[in-house]
């Protein structure tokens, strides 16, 4: 049984296959209209979502499957039923569950039971579906991933972690520009070191973006961090993607954002509007890559 909790769950060949298949789905929305016939997928949300919810919903519909999208507060798990018992019950009704949760540990418990395929639709630690869509977007932009330097400017949180773990498969170089006190998680750093991923950590964003092919940012205040909002907005001020910072980068640099963007905080209107074609392509590619992920989960590719 396959699960996708992080990009560590993929072999290099799975990563490549999923990206290629995502590109094929992008070229033809009707590529596999019956692939999920007789399959039911459940989406379970502890946090809000636009892209993940809609892209998985449309992906399942366009592949002939059935979909049930739920908020966890609507279920008994929201008032104390155990994750283990909930998983056992889900396994008796549906074929796959995508979960967006505050606690990555819950995903480990669910997938550890091996009763139903589990996909991480964003946890406090990883966002593998986003990472796959991002690398697909870079391939479509004509990048040779092995020769690509991605400068992530902002907090090394879930989105950064998946981008960085993607480099285990893609061979891309990673720069991180983050304030002191916001280090890379030791577990992620260890995986990168073990596989000789070229990683450089900067406190100066201009130094991080200087030779980069891609600049990536994410919100300064992730879901669940709202209480720290004021402090974070102050600490991350120097890490905003604005025209001044972009003027330090190569003129052909690509700018990426997982969205939702907080215009005027981590990215200005001006940068967001200029680089909208790449950023909204990332969002579009969530749909195409979810199809490839579901095919991988069900061992169809
Ligand atoms: N990027 C992303 O996961 O967006 P949503 O939170 O809207 O799903
Ligand atoms: N880091 C953000 C990503 C949202 C898609 C969060 O966790 O809220």
Short mmCIF file of C-alpha atoms and ligand atoms in Angstrom, two decimals:
data_model
loop_
_atom_site.label_atom_id
_atom_site.label_comp_id
_atom_site.label_asym_id
_atom_site.label_seq_id
_atom_site.Cartn_x
_atom_site.Cartn_y
_atom_site.Cartn_z
CA UNK A 1 0.00 0.00 0.00
CA UNK A 2 1.38 3.41 -0.95
CA UNK A 3 1.33 6.58 1.14
CA UNK A 4 2.65 10.08 0.41
CA UNK A 5 3.52 11.85 3.66
CA UNK A 6 6.66 13.54 2.40
CA UNK A 7 8.92 13.41 -0.64
CA UNK A 8 11.01 10.86 1.30
CA UNK A 9 8.28 8.36 0.43
CA UNK A 10 9.27 8.52 -3.24
CA UNK A 11 12.16 6.84 -5.01
CA UNK A 12 13.96 8.99 -7.59
CA UNK A 13 12.13 7.14 -10.37
CA UNK A 14 8.73 7.73 -8.72
CA UNK A 15 9.49 11.45 -8.49
CA UNK A 16 10.46 11.63 -12.17
CA UNK A 17 7.48 9.52 -13.25
CA UNK A 18 4.99 11.65 -11.29
CA UNK A 19 6.43 14.87 -12.76
CA UNK A 20 6.31 13.49 -16.30
CA UNK A 21 2.80 12.20 -15.84
CA UNK A 22 1.72 15.56 -14.39
CA UNK A 23 3.04 17.26 -17.52
CA UNK A 24 1.07 14.78 -19.67
CA UNK A 25 -2.10 15.52 -17.67
CA UNK A 26 -1.43 19.24 -18.15
CA UNK A 27 -1.42 18.78 -21.91
CA UNK A 28 -4.65 16.77 -21.91
CA UNK A 29 -7.30 17.23 -19.21
CA UNK A 30 -9.05 14.07 -20.48
CA UNK A 31 -5.99 11.80 -20.39
CA UNK A 32 -7.41 9.24 -17.93
CA UNK A 33 -11.16 9.77 -17.57
CA UNK A 34 -11.77 6.32 -16.07
CA UNK A 35 -8.61 5.79 -14.02
CA UNK A 36 -10.44 6.17 -10.69
CA UNK A 37 -13.66 4.40 -11.66
CA UNK A 38 -15.01 2.60 -8.57
CA UNK A 39 -12.60 4.48 -6.30
CA UNK A 40 -13.69 6.84 -3.52
CA UNK A 41 -11.29 9.45 -2.19
CA UNK A 42 -11.92 11.40 1.01
CA UNK A 43 -10.44 14.80 1.77
CA UNK A 44 -10.17 15.62 5.46
CA UNK A 45 -9.37 19.20 6.49
CA UNK A 46 -8.32 20.53 9.89
CA UNK A 47 -7.30 23.83 8.23
CA UNK A 48 -8.66 25.95 5.41
CA UNK A 49 -7.68 25.39 1.77
CA UNK A 50 -8.51 26.66 -1.69
CA UNK A 51 -6.02 25.05 -4.08
CA UNK A 52 -5.59 21.68 -2.38
CA UNK A 53 -9.33 21.22 -1.88
CA UNK A 54 -10.29 22.23 -5.41
CA UNK A 55 -7.43 20.58 -7.27
CA UNK A 56 -8.01 17.21 -5.59
CA UNK A 57 -11.78 17.53 -6.06
CA UNK A 58 -11.52 18.33 -9.77
CA UNK A 59 -8.78 15.71 -10.27
CA UNK A 60 -10.96 12.95 -8.81
CA UNK A 61 -13.99 14.10 -10.84
CA UNK A 62 -12.03 14.27 -14.09
CA UNK A 63 -10.66 10.77 -13.49
CA UNK A 64 -14.10 9.22 -12.94
CA UNK A 65 -13.81 8.68 -9.18
CA UNK A 66 -16.00 9.67 -6.25
CA UNK A 67 -15.09 12.28 -3.73
CA UNK A 68 -16.14 13.16 -0.19
CA UNK A 69 -14.65 16.36 1.26
CA UNK A 70 -15.00 16.82 5.02
CA UNK A 71 -13.91 19.18 7.77
CA UNK A 72 -12.54 17.23 10.72
CA UNK A 73 -14.72 19.26 13.13
CA UNK A 74 -17.71 17.62 11.43
CA UNK A 75 -16.45 14.18 12.39
CA UNK A 76 -16.31 12.47 15.77
CA UNK A 77 -12.51 12.70 15.59
CA UNK A 78 -13.08 16.43 16.13
CA UNK A 79 -14.53 15.65 19.57
CA UNK A 80 -12.18 12.95 20.69
CA UNK A 81 -12.65 9.69 18.74
CA UNK A 82 -9.18 8.25 18.27
CA UNK A 83 -7.26 8.71 15.03
CA UNK A 84 -6.72 4.93 14.94
CA UNK A 85 -10.43 4.10 15.19
CA UNK A 86 -11.31 6.79 12.66
CA UNK A 87 -8.77 5.37 10.21
CA UNK A 88 -10.13 1.85 10.65
CA UNK A 89 -13.65 3.08 9.87
CA UNK A 90 -12.51 5.14 6.86
CA UNK A 91 -10.71 2.08 5.51
CA UNK A 92 -14.00 0.20 5.43
CA UNK A 93 -15.70 2.84 3.26
CA UNK A 94 -13.16 4.58 1.04
CA UNK A 95 -9.95 3.84 -0.88
CA UNK A 96 -7.73 6.80 -0.07
CA UNK A 97 -7.69 9.72 2.33
CA UNK A 98 -5.98 13.06 1.82
CA UNK A 99 -5.46 14.85 5.13
CA UNK A 100 -4.57 18.46 5.91
CA UNK A 101 -3.53 18.57 9.54
CA UNK A 102 -1.72 20.60 12.17
CA UNK A 103 0.03 17.44 13.36
CA UNK A 104 2.26 15.44 11.04
CA UNK A 105 2.27 12.76 13.74
CA UNK A 106 -1.40 12.04 12.96
CA UNK A 107 -0.48 11.22 9.38
CA UNK A 108 2.24 8.87 10.63
CA UNK A 109 -0.27 7.11 12.88
CA UNK A 110 -2.81 6.81 10.04
CA UNK A 111 -0.35 5.55 7.44
CA UNK A 112 1.39 3.31 10.01
CA UNK A 113 -1.81 1.27 10.31
CA UNK A 114 -1.50 0.55 6.57
CA UNK A 115 -5.26 0.15 6.26
CA UNK A 116 -5.86 2.94 3.74
CA UNK A 117 -3.60 5.02 1.48
CA UNK A 118 -2.82 8.39 3.07
CA UNK A 119 -1.79 11.56 1.22
CA UNK A 120 -0.45 14.59 3.08
CA UNK A 121 -2.34 17.65 1.86
CA UNK A 122 -0.17 19.90 4.12
CA UNK A 123 1.01 19.27 7.64
CA UNK A 124 3.06 21.35 10.02
CA UNK A 125 6.14 19.67 8.51
CA UNK A 126 5.61 18.89 4.83
CA UNK A 127 3.65 19.84 1.70
CA UNK A 128 4.69 17.14 -0.78
CA UNK A 129 1.90 17.77 -3.32
CA UNK A 130 2.99 21.41 -3.52
CA UNK A 131 6.65 20.44 -3.95
CA UNK A 132 5.80 18.10 -6.82
CA UNK A 133 3.72 20.81 -8.56
CA UNK A 134 6.62 23.24 -8.13
CA UNK A 135 9.21 20.97 -9.71
CA UNK A 136 6.74 20.19 -12.50
CA UNK A 137 6.40 23.95 -13.09
CA UNK A 138 10.19 24.31 -13.32
CA UNK A 139 10.44 21.47 -15.83
CA UNK A 140 7.70 23.06 -17.93
CA UNK A 141 9.60 26.35 -17.79
CA UNK A 142 12.48 24.51 -19.49
CA UNK A 143 14.75 24.24 -16.44
CA UNK A 144 17.36 21.52 -16.18
CA UNK A 145 16.65 20.69 -12.53
CA UNK A 146 20.20 19.47 -11.84
CA UNK A 147 21.57 22.86 -12.88
CA UNK A 148 18.93 24.93 -11.09
CA UNK A 149 19.52 26.96 -7.94
CA UNK A 150 16.38 27.68 -5.94
CA UNK A 151 16.66 30.51 -3.40
CA UNK A 152 13.95 30.26 -0.77
CA UNK A 153 13.45 33.55 1.07
CA UNK A 154 11.39 33.23 4.25
CA UNK A 155 10.60 30.67 6.90
CA UNK A 156 11.96 27.14 6.39
CA UNK A 157 8.60 25.59 7.19
CA UNK A 158 6.46 22.93 5.47
CA UNK A 159 6.69 24.37 1.92
CA UNK A 160 10.45 24.89 2.17
CA UNK A 161 10.90 21.37 3.57
CA UNK A 162 9.17 19.79 0.59
CA UNK A 163 11.09 21.92 -1.88
CA UNK A 164 14.33 20.95 -0.15
CA UNK A 165 13.49 17.25 -0.03
CA UNK A 166 12.56 17.46 -3.71
CA UNK A 167 16.21 18.33 -4.31
CA UNK A 168 17.15 14.83 -3.08
CA UNK A 169 15.50 13.60 -6.29
CA UNK A 170 16.06 16.53 -8.64
CA UNK A 171 19.68 17.37 -7.79
CA UNK A 172 18.82 21.09 -7.61
CA UNK A 173 20.85 23.45 -5.39
CA UNK A 174 19.06 25.12 -2.51
CA UNK A 175 19.74 28.54 -0.97
CA UNK A 176 17.83 29.58 2.11
CA UNK A 177 17.60 33.17 3.35
CA UNK A 178 15.99 33.28 6.79
CA UNK A 179 16.39 35.36 9.94
CA UNK A 180 18.39 34.08 12.91
CA UNK A 181 16.17 31.94 15.09
CA UNK A 182 14.44 30.30 12.10
CA UNK A 183 16.81 27.43 11.24
CA UNK A 184 16.21 24.44 8.98
CA UNK A 185 14.73 21.50 10.89
CA UNK A 186 17.64 19.23 11.84
CA UNK A 187 15.95 16.17 10.29
CA UNK A 188 15.62 17.91 6.93
CA UNK A 189 19.21 19.19 7.06
CA UNK A 190 20.45 15.67 7.84
CA UNK A 191 18.66 14.19 4.82
CA UNK A 192 20.13 16.87 2.56
CA UNK A 193 23.64 16.31 3.94
CA UNK A 194 23.41 12.54 3.64
CA UNK A 195 22.53 12.82 -0.04
CA UNK A 196 25.02 15.66 -0.75
CA UNK A 197 22.40 18.22 -1.75
CA UNK A 198 24.16 21.56 -2.18
CA UNK A 199 22.62 23.75 0.50
CA UNK A 200 23.70 27.25 1.50
CA UNK A 201 22.10 29.19 4.33
CA UNK A 202 22.17 33.00 4.36
CA UNK A 203 20.78 35.70 6.60
CA UNK A 204 21.17 38.28 3.80
CA UNK A 205 18.43 37.77 1.18
CA UNK A 206 20.38 39.70 -1.49
CA UNK A 207 23.27 37.23 -1.19
CA UNK A 208 20.89 34.27 -1.42
CA UNK A 209 19.14 35.45 -4.61
CA UNK A 210 22.25 36.77 -6.40
CA UNK A 211 23.03 33.75 -8.59
CA UNK A 212 19.70 31.97 -8.25
CA UNK A 213 17.57 30.72 -11.14
CA UNK A 214 14.45 30.72 -8.98
CA UNK A 215 13.32 32.75 -5.97
CA UNK A 216 10.58 31.20 -3.85
CA UNK A 217 8.65 32.59 -0.91
CA UNK A 218 5.80 31.57 1.37
CA UNK A 219 3.74 33.36 4.00
CA UNK A 220 5.48 34.69 7.13
CA UNK A 221 2.55 33.50 9.26
CA UNK A 222 1.50 29.93 8.54
CA UNK A 223 -1.83 28.48 9.60
CA UNK A 224 -1.64 27.82 13.33
CA UNK A 225 0.96 30.57 13.94
CA UNK A 226 -1.55 33.45 14.15
CA UNK A 227 -0.63 34.26 17.75
CA UNK A 228 2.94 35.08 16.64
CA UNK A 229 1.77 37.21 13.69
CA UNK A 230 3.01 40.61 14.89
CA UNK A 231 6.44 39.35 15.94
CA UNK A 232 6.91 37.40 12.70
CA UNK A 233 5.87 40.32 10.49
CA UNK A 234 8.56 42.44 12.18
CA UNK A 235 11.32 39.82 11.99
CA UNK A 236 10.68 38.91 8.35
CA UNK A 237 10.43 42.53 7.00
CA UNK A 238 13.89 42.38 5.36
CA UNK A 239 12.88 39.17 3.56
CA UNK A 240 10.09 40.68 1.44
CA UNK A 241 10.28 40.01 -2.30
CA UNK A 242 10.18 43.55 -3.67
CA UNK A 243 11.64 45.35 -6.68
CA UNK A 244 14.75 46.27 -4.72
CA UNK A 245 15.55 42.65 -3.81
CA UNK A 246 14.71 41.47 -7.33
CA UNK A 247 17.15 44.03 -8.73
CA UNK A 248 19.91 42.01 -7.01
CA UNK A 249 18.90 38.85 -8.90
CA UNK A 250 19.42 37.73 -12.47
CA UNK A 251 17.10 39.43 -14.96
CA UNK A 252 15.65 36.06 -16.09
CA UNK A 253 15.00 34.79 -12.55
CA UNK A 254 11.69 32.97 -11.97
CA UNK A 255 9.66 33.95 -8.90
CA UNK A 256 7.47 31.33 -7.25
CA UNK A 257 4.92 31.32 -4.45
CA UNK A 258 2.79 28.43 -3.23
CA UNK A 259 -0.12 30.84 -2.49
CA UNK A 260 -2.10 32.17 -0.75
CA UNK A 261 0.02 35.33 -1.03
CA UNK A 262 -0.14 38.12 1.51
CA UNK A 263 0.50 41.00 -0.85
CA UNK A 264 2.53 43.73 0.80
CA UNK A 265 3.98 41.27 3.32
CA UNK A 266 6.23 38.51 1.88
CA UNK A 267 5.71 39.74 -1.71
CA UNK A 268 4.77 43.11 -3.16
CA UNK A 269 1.99 43.69 -5.68
CA UNK A 270 4.57 44.66 -8.24
CA UNK A 271 6.58 41.40 -7.97
CA UNK A 272 3.42 39.31 -7.71
CA UNK A 273 1.89 40.88 -10.82
CA UNK A 274 5.05 40.65 -12.90
CA UNK A 275 5.58 36.99 -11.99
CA UNK A 276 1.89 36.02 -11.97
CA UNK A 277 2.26 33.74 -14.99
CA UNK A 278 4.69 31.45 -13.10
CA UNK A 279 2.89 31.69 -9.77
CA UNK A 280 -0.56 30.91 -11.15
CA UNK A 281 0.93 28.12 -13.30
CA UNK A 282 2.13 26.56 -10.04
CA UNK A 283 -1.46 26.74 -8.77
CA UNK A 284 -2.81 25.26 -12.01
CA UNK A 285 -0.25 22.47 -11.88
CA UNK A 286 -1.62 21.38 -8.52
CA UNK A 287 -4.53 19.91 -10.51
CA UNK A 288 -2.38 18.06 -13.02
CA UNK A 289 0.04 16.74 -10.41
CA UNK A 290 -2.77 15.56 -8.07
CA UNK A 291 -3.93 13.33 -10.92
CA UNK A 292 -0.44 11.86 -11.24
CA UNK A 293 -0.16 11.48 -7.45
CA UNK A 294 -3.48 9.60 -7.30
CA UNK A 295 -2.36 7.32 -10.13
CA UNK A 296 0.86 6.62 -8.21
CA UNK A 297 -1.04 5.97 -4.97
CA UNK A 298 -3.29 3.46 -6.73
CA UNK A 299 -0.27 1.86 -8.46
CA UNK A 300 -1.50 2.84 -11.92
CA UNK A 301 1.86 4.41 -12.79
N1 LIG B 1 -0.79 26.16 -1.75
C1 LIG B 1 -1.82 25.61 -1.11
O1 LIG B 1 -1.74 24.50 -0.57
O2 LIG B 1 -2.97 26.34 -1.15
P1 LIG B 1 -4.29 26.08 -0.28
O3 LIG B 1 -3.93 26.35 1.16
O4 LIG B 1 -5.29 27.05 -0.82
O5 LIG B 1 -4.71 24.64 -0.47
N1 LIG B 2 3.25 27.60 5.09
C1 LIG B 2 1.85 27.80 4.75
C2 LIG B 2 1.52 27.10 3.47
C3 LIG B 2 0.13 27.29 2.97
C4 LIG B 2 -0.14 26.55 1.71
C5 LIG B 2 0.99 27.30 5.89
O1 LIG B 2 1.32 26.25 6.49
O2 LIG B 2 -0.01 27.95 6.21
#
